[in-house]
Amino acid sequence: MKPNDLPSTPWALARRAARMNPSVIREILKVTERPGIISFAGGLPSPSTFPIAEFAAASQQVLAQDGPAALQYAASEGYAPLRERIAAQLPWPVDPAQVLITTGSQQGLDLVAKVLVDPGSRVLVETPTYLGALQAFAPMEPEVVGVANDASGVLVDDLEAKAAGARFLYLLPNFQNPTGRTMTEARRAELSQAAARLGVPIVEDNPYGDLWFDQPPPAPLTARNPLGCIYLGSFSKVLAPGLRLGFMVAPPMLYPKLLQAKQAADLHSPSFNQRMAHEVMQGDFLARHVPRIRSLYRSQRDAMLAALARELAGLGVEWNSPDGGMFLWARLPRGMNALELLPQAVERGVAFVPGAAFYAGETPDAEALRTLRLSFVTATVAQIDSGVAALAAVIREQQRR
Ligand SMILES: Cc1ncc(COP(=O)(O)O)c(C=O)c1O
């Protein structure tokens, strides 16, 4: 039977399914899997940082000591010793009862949207913002409104103009995905006060905060107003993303609803993984391990900055110098379009993510179309050098047209 001969489908899609879109990044990643492509596109931590030997030892230990519980169904809140450890390590007083273990912080974004967003609810985001958050919010049919930013963070005047009726403001204050920028102490203080005054709760997403290069970032917004904020953390960038472990810290009035949403979603995050992560982090493991990630990523950032300065000099491209995290943000010369540049770049063997993907709302403007995100952590230094040279060659080619 040919496909056309099939009877008409009995399936009807829910309205929210129509709002789900494939992630532009995942689509680009498929291209970058082609052999020979140097990818600055993915948001993947460097696999060289994964503590494989420690996980091998931890898995044996967990199975020997606690095998039945590690392989059994468990509490939706998460493994109690892991929740206690998380609470103890956060830089403000946190009751472990307010910690909910999630299946990656991506699940935290999904639960937040389910619990707080009705169709048409206003959700405020930074400009630009994390694409995965836009994806998690979209099925709940919010009105997503971008709040303007400068290099120091969200502009409080613009928040005031857009705050009316907002369910929450979604913020990435540290080494933001996609721009790599960090909100200054002064802006955090101003924003925290303004949000409390305007009655706008904050959802603070902080997967990169530990990956600082020279000095730790200022205190989280949640530390300034714990009852007005939900805080999302992740083990993906300091241990391994394949564990799919993150956490949220939520105010007591919201916690039960988030827990119910979590139960409905997946009952609980994997018991085995939670115990392994807890076992690996025993003692001072993170105090030894995280500085190694910082120093690797710092040298990778420096290699990319040096390559950009060398290869792109005089081409009119601008870029920033992030103080941590995994991404750098660049802006092509006026009139150029990163979406159009990408296929030519891929032809030459290098990939990036066009910045337009990270702007909430309709059609990206000419400014957004000029931007691109470059990850500096997965490629080797040699690949960074040749990838940036290839990027310079396509930009030069475009300029000659
Ligand atoms: C800003 C941001 N939030 C959340 C996530 C999801 O991380 P996790 O692996 O914890 O689900 C990512 C992943 O790249 C991210 O960049």
Short mmCIF file of C-alpha atoms and ligand atoms in Angstrom, two decimals:
data_model
loop_
_atom_site.label_atom_id
_atom_site.label_comp_id
_atom_site.label_asym_id
_atom_site.label_seq_id
_atom_site.Cartn_x
_atom_site.Cartn_y
_atom_site.Cartn_z
CA MET A 1 0.00 0.00 0.00
CA LYS A 2 1.35 3.46 -0.90
CA PRO A 3 1.22 6.15 1.82
CA ASN A 4 -1.51 7.98 -0.12
CA ASP A 5 -3.78 4.95 0.12
CA LEU A 6 -3.84 5.06 3.92
CA PRO A 7 -7.22 5.85 5.47
CA SER A 8 -7.44 9.36 6.96
CA THR A 9 -5.89 9.58 10.41
CA PRO A 10 -7.98 9.07 13.55
CA TRP A 11 -5.56 11.25 15.56
CA ALA A 12 -6.37 14.82 16.51
CA LEU A 13 -3.60 16.95 17.96
CA ALA A 14 -4.14 18.97 21.14
CA ARG A 15 -3.88 22.72 20.71
CA ARG A 16 -0.74 22.75 22.86
CA ALA A 17 0.94 20.23 20.54
CA ALA A 18 0.55 22.67 17.68
CA ARG A 19 2.54 25.16 19.74
CA MET A 20 5.47 22.77 20.19
CA ASN A 21 8.34 23.45 17.83
CA PRO A 22 11.50 21.50 17.15
CA SER A 23 14.44 23.21 18.85
CA VAL A 24 16.42 25.09 16.20
CA ILE A 25 19.53 24.06 18.07
CA ARG A 26 18.73 20.36 17.94
CA GLU A 27 18.08 20.68 14.20
CA ILE A 28 21.46 22.40 13.76
CA LEU A 29 23.12 19.77 15.92
CA LYS A 30 21.97 17.12 13.45
CA VAL A 31 23.98 18.90 10.72
CA THR A 32 26.96 19.23 12.99
CA GLU A 33 27.03 15.49 13.54
CA ARG A 34 28.31 15.18 9.96
CA PRO A 35 31.95 14.11 10.06
CA GLY A 36 34.46 16.93 9.79
CA ILE A 37 32.20 19.76 11.04
CA ILE A 38 33.69 21.89 13.81
CA SER A 39 30.77 22.78 16.03
CA PHE A 40 30.54 25.92 18.11
CA ALA A 41 26.78 25.28 18.07
CA GLY A 42 26.01 22.77 20.81
CA GLY A 43 25.61 23.56 24.46
CA LEU A 44 27.40 20.38 25.45
CA PRO A 45 29.82 20.34 28.39
CA SER A 46 33.28 19.02 27.54
CA PRO A 47 33.17 15.21 28.01
CA SER A 48 36.76 15.39 29.21
CA THR A 49 35.36 16.82 32.46
CA PHE A 50 33.04 13.89 33.19
CA PRO A 51 34.25 12.06 36.33
CA ILE A 52 33.92 8.58 34.84
CA ALA A 53 36.19 6.72 37.28
CA GLU A 54 34.41 8.32 40.24
CA PHE A 55 31.03 7.26 38.82
CA ALA A 56 32.29 3.71 38.29
CA ALA A 57 33.34 3.54 41.95
CA ALA A 58 30.15 5.25 43.14
CA SER A 59 27.87 2.90 41.22
CA GLN A 60 29.55 -0.12 42.81
CA GLN A 61 29.33 1.46 46.23
CA VAL A 62 25.66 2.42 45.84
CA LEU A 63 24.66 -1.02 44.58
CA ALA A 64 26.64 -2.79 47.32
CA GLN A 65 25.35 -0.61 50.16
CA ASP A 66 21.91 0.43 49.08
CA GLY A 67 21.07 -1.63 45.96
CA PRO A 68 17.38 -2.40 46.61
CA ALA A 69 16.51 1.24 47.44
CA ALA A 70 18.59 2.53 44.52
CA LEU A 71 16.58 0.37 42.12
CA GLN A 72 13.17 0.88 43.77
CA TYR A 73 10.48 3.55 43.32
CA ALA A 74 11.13 6.43 45.69
CA ALA A 75 9.81 9.70 47.11
CA SER A 76 8.88 12.36 44.54
CA GLU A 77 10.71 15.04 46.55
CA GLY A 78 14.03 13.29 45.93
CA TYR A 79 16.72 11.44 47.89
CA ALA A 80 16.81 13.08 51.34
CA PRO A 81 20.63 13.19 51.79
CA LEU A 82 21.00 14.82 48.36
CA ARG A 83 18.35 17.44 49.21
CA GLU A 84 20.14 18.14 52.50
CA ARG A 85 23.46 18.53 50.77
CA ILE A 86 22.01 20.92 48.17
CA ALA A 87 20.34 23.02 50.88
CA ALA A 88 23.57 23.18 52.89
CA GLN A 89 25.62 24.36 49.90
CA LEU A 90 23.38 27.17 48.69
CA PRO A 91 24.51 30.64 49.71
CA TRP A 92 21.36 31.55 51.68
CA PRO A 93 19.51 29.66 54.44
CA VAL A 94 17.50 26.89 52.72
CA ASP A 95 15.30 24.29 54.43
CA PRO A 96 15.85 20.91 52.69
CA ALA A 97 12.04 20.57 52.73
CA GLN A 98 11.96 23.30 50.06
CA VAL A 99 14.31 21.40 47.71
CA LEU A 100 12.70 19.33 44.95
CA ILE A 101 14.98 17.09 42.89
CA THR A 102 14.12 17.36 39.19
CA THR A 103 15.02 15.36 36.11
CA GLY A 104 17.37 18.09 34.90
CA SER A 105 16.60 21.75 35.45
CA GLN A 106 14.75 21.53 32.14
CA GLN A 107 12.05 19.65 34.04
CA GLY A 108 11.97 22.49 36.57
CA LEU A 109 11.06 24.86 33.73
CA ASP A 110 8.29 22.52 32.60
CA LEU A 111 6.86 22.19 36.13
CA VAL A 112 6.99 25.95 36.68
CA ALA A 113 5.04 26.51 33.45
CA LYS A 114 2.45 23.86 34.34
CA VAL A 115 1.87 25.27 37.81
CA LEU A 116 1.98 29.01 37.02
CA VAL A 117 0.88 29.59 33.43
CA ASP A 118 -2.64 29.70 31.99
CA PRO A 119 -3.37 30.35 28.31
CA GLY A 120 -2.67 34.04 27.75
CA SER A 121 -0.72 34.51 31.03
CA ARG A 122 2.06 37.03 30.67
CA VAL A 123 5.54 35.58 31.15
CA LEU A 124 8.48 37.97 31.07
CA VAL A 125 11.85 36.84 29.71
CA GLU A 126 15.21 38.44 29.02
CA THR A 127 16.12 39.53 25.50
CA PRO A 128 17.50 37.18 24.27
CA THR A 129 16.82 34.14 26.50
CA TYR A 130 17.31 30.36 26.80
CA LEU A 131 15.54 28.62 23.94
CA GLY A 132 14.74 25.53 26.05
CA ALA A 133 12.75 27.72 28.45
CA LEU A 134 10.72 29.17 25.59
CA GLN A 135 10.06 25.59 24.49
CA ALA A 136 9.02 24.52 27.98
CA PHE A 137 6.68 27.49 28.42
CA ALA A 138 5.08 27.43 24.94
CA PRO A 139 2.66 24.49 25.41
CA MET A 140 0.99 26.33 28.31
CA GLU A 141 0.13 29.07 25.80
CA PRO A 142 1.59 32.09 27.57
CA GLU A 143 2.00 35.57 26.18
CA VAL A 144 5.80 35.68 26.28
CA VAL A 145 7.10 39.24 26.51
CA GLY A 146 10.79 40.10 26.16
CA VAL A 147 12.18 42.65 28.61
CA ALA A 148 15.04 44.76 27.27
CA ASN A 149 18.60 44.22 28.53
CA ASP A 150 21.90 45.99 28.45
CA ALA A 151 25.27 44.41 29.24
CA SER A 152 24.53 44.65 33.02
CA GLY A 153 21.23 42.78 32.84
CA VAL A 154 17.48 43.45 32.65
CA LEU A 155 16.48 47.12 32.34
CA VAL A 156 14.31 47.95 35.33
CA ASP A 157 12.42 50.72 33.46
CA ASP A 158 11.33 48.23 30.84
CA LEU A 159 10.32 45.72 33.52
CA GLU A 160 8.13 48.40 35.10
CA ALA A 161 6.49 49.07 31.75
CA LYS A 162 5.72 45.39 31.14
CA ALA A 163 5.08 44.05 34.66
CA ALA A 164 1.29 44.38 34.81
CA GLY A 165 -0.28 40.95 35.36
CA ALA A 166 2.98 39.03 34.78
CA ARG A 167 3.01 35.56 36.31
CA PHE A 168 6.80 35.65 36.61
CA LEU A 169 10.05 37.00 35.19
CA TYR A 170 12.42 34.27 33.99
CA LEU A 171 16.04 35.24 34.62
CA LEU A 172 19.51 33.82 33.94
CA PRO A 173 21.78 36.13 35.92
CA ASN A 174 25.04 34.15 35.54
CA PHE A 175 26.95 33.57 32.27
CA GLN A 176 23.67 33.57 30.45
CA ASN A 177 22.71 31.14 27.73
CA PRO A 178 22.97 32.42 25.00
CA THR A 179 24.91 35.68 25.57
CA GLY A 180 27.40 34.70 28.28
CA ARG A 181 26.61 37.96 30.10
CA THR A 182 26.33 38.29 33.88
CA MET A 183 24.01 40.61 35.77
CA THR A 184 25.95 43.09 37.93
CA GLU A 185 25.50 43.34 41.69
CA ALA A 186 23.95 46.80 41.35
CA ARG A 187 21.42 45.62 38.76
CA ARG A 188 20.51 42.56 40.88
CA ALA A 189 19.83 44.76 43.89
CA GLU A 190 17.77 47.21 41.83
CA LEU A 191 15.87 44.47 40.02
CA SER A 192 15.14 42.47 43.16
CA GLN A 193 13.61 45.54 44.83
CA ALA A 194 11.66 46.52 41.71
CA ALA A 195 10.26 42.99 41.23
CA ALA A 196 9.13 42.86 44.89
CA ARG A 197 7.56 46.33 44.61
CA LEU A 198 5.78 45.43 41.36
CA GLY A 199 4.63 42.04 42.68
CA VAL A 200 6.46 40.12 39.93
CA PRO A 201 7.83 36.74 41.10
CA ILE A 202 11.19 35.64 39.71
CA VAL A 203 12.18 32.25 38.31
CA GLU A 204 15.97 32.21 38.56
CA ASP A 205 17.76 29.61 36.41
CA ASN A 206 21.40 29.09 37.37
CA PRO A 207 23.02 26.08 35.65
CA TYR A 208 26.31 27.92 34.94
CA GLY A 209 26.91 29.86 38.19
CA ASP A 210 29.71 27.54 39.42
CA LEU A 211 31.64 27.88 36.16
CA TRP A 212 33.19 31.30 36.90
CA PHE A 213 36.69 32.06 35.63
CA ASP A 214 38.20 34.75 37.83
CA GLN A 215 35.72 35.49 40.59
CA PRO A 216 32.35 34.12 41.69
CA PRO A 217 29.28 35.98 40.43
CA PRO A 218 27.22 38.14 42.83
CA ALA A 219 24.65 36.46 45.11
CA PRO A 220 21.54 34.98 43.46
CA LEU A 221 18.34 37.03 43.33
CA THR A 222 16.63 34.27 45.32
CA ALA A 223 18.99 34.90 48.24
CA ARG A 224 17.60 38.46 48.41
CA ASN A 225 13.92 37.45 48.41
CA PRO A 226 13.41 33.67 48.84
CA LEU A 227 9.62 33.91 49.10
CA GLY A 228 9.39 35.82 45.83
CA CYS A 229 11.64 33.50 43.80
CA ILE A 230 11.92 29.95 42.51
CA TYR A 231 15.56 28.89 42.07
CA LEU A 232 16.60 26.24 39.52
CA GLY A 233 19.94 24.44 39.75
CA SER A 234 21.56 21.65 37.75
CA PHE A 235 24.21 18.96 38.06
CA SER A 236 24.61 18.86 34.27
CA LYS A 237 27.48 21.32 34.06
CA VAL A 238 29.43 20.29 37.17
CA LEU A 239 28.98 16.49 36.99
CA ALA A 240 27.37 15.20 33.78
CA PRO A 241 24.23 16.07 31.80
CA GLY A 242 23.45 12.40 31.12
CA LEU A 243 22.50 11.97 34.78
CA ARG A 244 19.50 14.25 34.10
CA LEU A 245 19.61 15.67 37.62
CA GLY A 246 18.69 19.15 38.70
CA PHE A 247 16.77 20.74 41.54
CA MET A 248 14.48 23.54 42.43
CA VAL A 249 14.09 25.54 45.62
CA ALA A 250 10.52 26.78 45.91
CA PRO A 251 8.64 28.84 48.51
CA PRO A 252 6.43 26.76 50.88
CA MET A 253 3.18 27.97 49.28
CA LEU A 254 4.21 26.67 45.82
CA TYR A 255 6.12 23.53 46.76
CA PRO A 256 3.11 21.16 47.07
CA LYS A 257 1.78 22.10 43.64
CA LEU A 258 5.19 21.71 42.00
CA LEU A 259 5.51 18.34 43.72
CA GLN A 260 2.12 17.23 42.38
CA ALA A 261 3.16 18.32 38.88
CA LYS A 262 6.40 16.36 39.31
CA GLN A 263 4.48 13.26 40.42
CA ALA A 264 2.30 13.48 37.34
CA ALA A 265 5.31 13.99 35.07
CA ASP A 266 7.60 11.15 36.16
CA LEU A 267 6.84 10.08 39.77
CA HIS A 268 10.43 10.87 40.78
CA SER A 269 13.88 11.41 39.32
CA PRO A 270 16.01 8.24 39.00
CA SER A 271 16.81 6.87 42.49
CA PHE A 272 20.03 5.30 41.28
CA ASN A 273 21.34 8.51 39.69
CA GLN A 274 20.49 10.57 42.75
CA ARG A 275 22.41 8.20 45.00
CA MET A 276 25.35 8.06 42.61
CA ALA A 277 25.55 11.85 42.40
CA HIS A 278 25.39 12.04 46.19
CA GLU A 279 28.09 9.38 46.54
CA VAL A 280 30.39 11.07 44.00
CA MET A 281 30.02 14.41 45.77
CA GLN A 282 30.96 12.98 49.21
CA GLY A 283 33.73 14.87 50.94
CA ASP A 284 35.38 17.66 49.00
CA PHE A 285 35.03 16.18 45.50
CA LEU A 286 33.35 19.24 43.97
CA ALA A 287 35.90 21.56 45.58
CA ARG A 288 38.58 19.67 43.62
CA HIS A 289 36.61 18.92 40.45
CA VAL A 290 34.87 22.22 39.65
CA PRO A 291 38.09 24.31 39.62
CA ARG A 292 39.42 21.94 36.95
CA ILE A 293 36.35 22.61 34.78
CA ARG A 294 36.74 26.36 35.37
CA SER A 295 40.36 26.37 34.37
CA LEU A 296 39.73 24.26 31.23
CA TYR A 297 36.83 26.47 30.13
CA ARG A 298 38.80 29.64 30.90
CA SER A 299 41.64 28.51 28.64
CA GLN A 300 39.13 27.54 25.94
CA ARG A 301 37.51 30.98 26.18
CA ASP A 302 40.93 32.59 25.90
CA ALA A 303 41.73 30.48 22.83
CA MET A 304 38.50 31.57 21.17
CA LEU A 305 39.05 35.24 22.05
CA ALA A 306 42.58 35.07 20.62
CA ALA A 307 41.35 33.35 17.43
CA LEU A 308 38.55 35.91 16.98
CA ALA A 309 40.96 38.81 17.45
CA ARG A 310 43.42 37.26 14.99
CA GLU A 311 41.00 36.13 12.28
CA LEU A 312 38.19 38.67 12.41
CA ALA A 313 40.27 41.83 12.77
CA GLY A 314 38.93 44.59 10.52
CA LEU A 315 35.79 42.68 9.49
CA GLY A 316 33.44 44.75 11.68
CA VAL A 317 32.38 41.80 13.87
CA GLU A 318 31.90 42.45 17.61
CA TRP A 319 31.97 39.92 20.44
CA ASN A 320 31.96 39.88 24.23
CA SER A 321 34.30 38.25 26.74
CA PRO A 322 32.21 36.19 29.18
CA ASP A 323 33.41 35.82 32.78
CA GLY A 324 32.29 32.20 32.98
CA GLY A 325 30.03 29.54 31.49
CA MET A 326 30.22 28.09 28.00
CA PHE A 327 29.11 30.73 25.50
CA LEU A 328 30.28 33.84 23.77
CA TRP A 329 28.00 36.21 21.85
CA ALA A 330 28.99 37.84 18.58
CA ARG A 331 27.43 40.43 16.29
CA LEU A 332 28.03 40.46 12.54
CA PRO A 333 28.50 43.72 10.65
CA ARG A 334 25.36 45.76 9.92
CA GLY A 335 23.19 44.27 7.18
CA MET A 336 24.54 40.74 7.59
CA ASN A 337 22.30 37.85 8.62
CA ALA A 338 23.57 34.95 10.75
CA LEU A 339 20.73 32.68 9.60
CA GLU A 340 21.81 33.16 5.99
CA LEU A 341 25.48 32.77 6.89
CA LEU A 342 25.00 29.42 8.62
CA PRO A 343 24.60 27.15 5.53
CA GLN A 344 27.72 28.70 3.98
CA ALA A 345 29.60 28.26 7.25
CA VAL A 346 28.54 24.60 7.39
CA GLU A 347 29.79 24.19 3.80
CA ARG A 348 33.17 25.38 5.06
CA GLY A 349 32.98 22.99 8.01
CA VAL A 350 31.99 25.20 10.94
CA ALA A 351 28.66 25.59 12.76
CA PHE A 352 27.19 28.09 15.24
CA VAL A 353 23.70 28.95 16.45
CA PRO A 354 22.12 32.04 14.86
CA GLY A 355 21.10 34.35 17.71
CA ALA A 356 17.60 34.92 16.30
CA ALA A 357 16.63 31.51 17.75
CA PHE A 358 16.82 32.96 21.27
CA TYR A 359 14.51 35.92 20.84
CA ALA A 360 10.98 35.45 22.19
CA GLY A 361 8.09 36.40 19.96
CA GLU A 362 7.55 36.95 16.33
CA THR A 363 9.93 38.01 13.62
CA PRO A 364 13.47 38.83 14.78
CA ASP A 365 14.56 42.37 13.88
CA ALA A 366 17.70 43.27 11.92
CA GLU A 367 19.74 43.59 15.14
CA ALA A 368 18.78 40.09 16.33
CA LEU A 369 19.54 38.65 12.89
CA ARG A 370 23.13 39.87 13.19
CA THR A 371 23.83 37.88 16.35
CA LEU A 372 25.28 34.42 16.88
CA ARG A 373 26.16 32.17 19.80
CA LEU A 374 29.53 30.44 19.91
CA SER A 375 30.23 27.68 22.42
CA PHE A 376 33.91 27.53 23.32
CA VAL A 377 33.94 24.39 25.49
CA THR A 378 33.51 21.33 23.27
CA ALA A 379 35.92 22.05 20.40
CA THR A 380 39.66 21.57 20.96
CA VAL A 381 41.98 24.60 20.74
CA ALA A 382 43.15 23.44 17.29
CA GLN A 383 39.51 23.16 16.17
CA ILE A 384 38.76 26.59 17.64
CA ASP A 385 41.60 28.03 15.56
CA SER A 386 40.54 26.43 12.28
CA GLY A 387 36.79 26.92 12.97
CA VAL A 388 37.20 30.64 13.59
CA ALA A 389 39.40 30.93 10.47
CA ALA A 390 36.61 29.25 8.45
CA LEU A 391 34.07 31.63 9.97
CA ALA A 392 36.22 34.60 8.97
CA ALA A 393 36.46 33.25 5.42
CA VAL A 394 32.64 33.04 5.00
CA ILE A 395 32.16 36.50 6.46
CA ARG A 396 34.75 37.89 4.05
CA GLU A 397 33.02 36.08 1.17
CA GLN A 398 29.67 37.61 2.17
CA GLN A 399 31.20 41.06 2.32
CA ARG A 400 32.56 40.72 -1.20
CA ARG A 401 29.09 39.91 -2.61
C1 LIG B 1 19.89 28.17 30.88
C2 LIG B 1 19.64 26.70 30.93
N1 LIG B 1 18.68 26.25 31.73
C3 LIG B 1 18.43 24.93 31.82
C4 LIG B 1 19.12 24.02 31.07
C5 LIG B 1 18.77 22.57 31.18
O1 LIG B 1 19.75 21.91 31.88
P1 LIG B 1 19.55 20.46 32.51
O2 LIG B 1 20.56 19.60 31.84
O3 LIG B 1 19.77 20.63 33.96
O4 LIG B 1 18.14 20.03 32.21
C6 LIG B 1 20.14 24.45 30.20
C7 LIG B 1 20.89 23.49 29.40
O5 LIG B 1 21.72 23.79 28.59
C8 LIG B 1 20.40 25.85 30.14
O6 LIG B 1 21.34 26.34 29.33
#
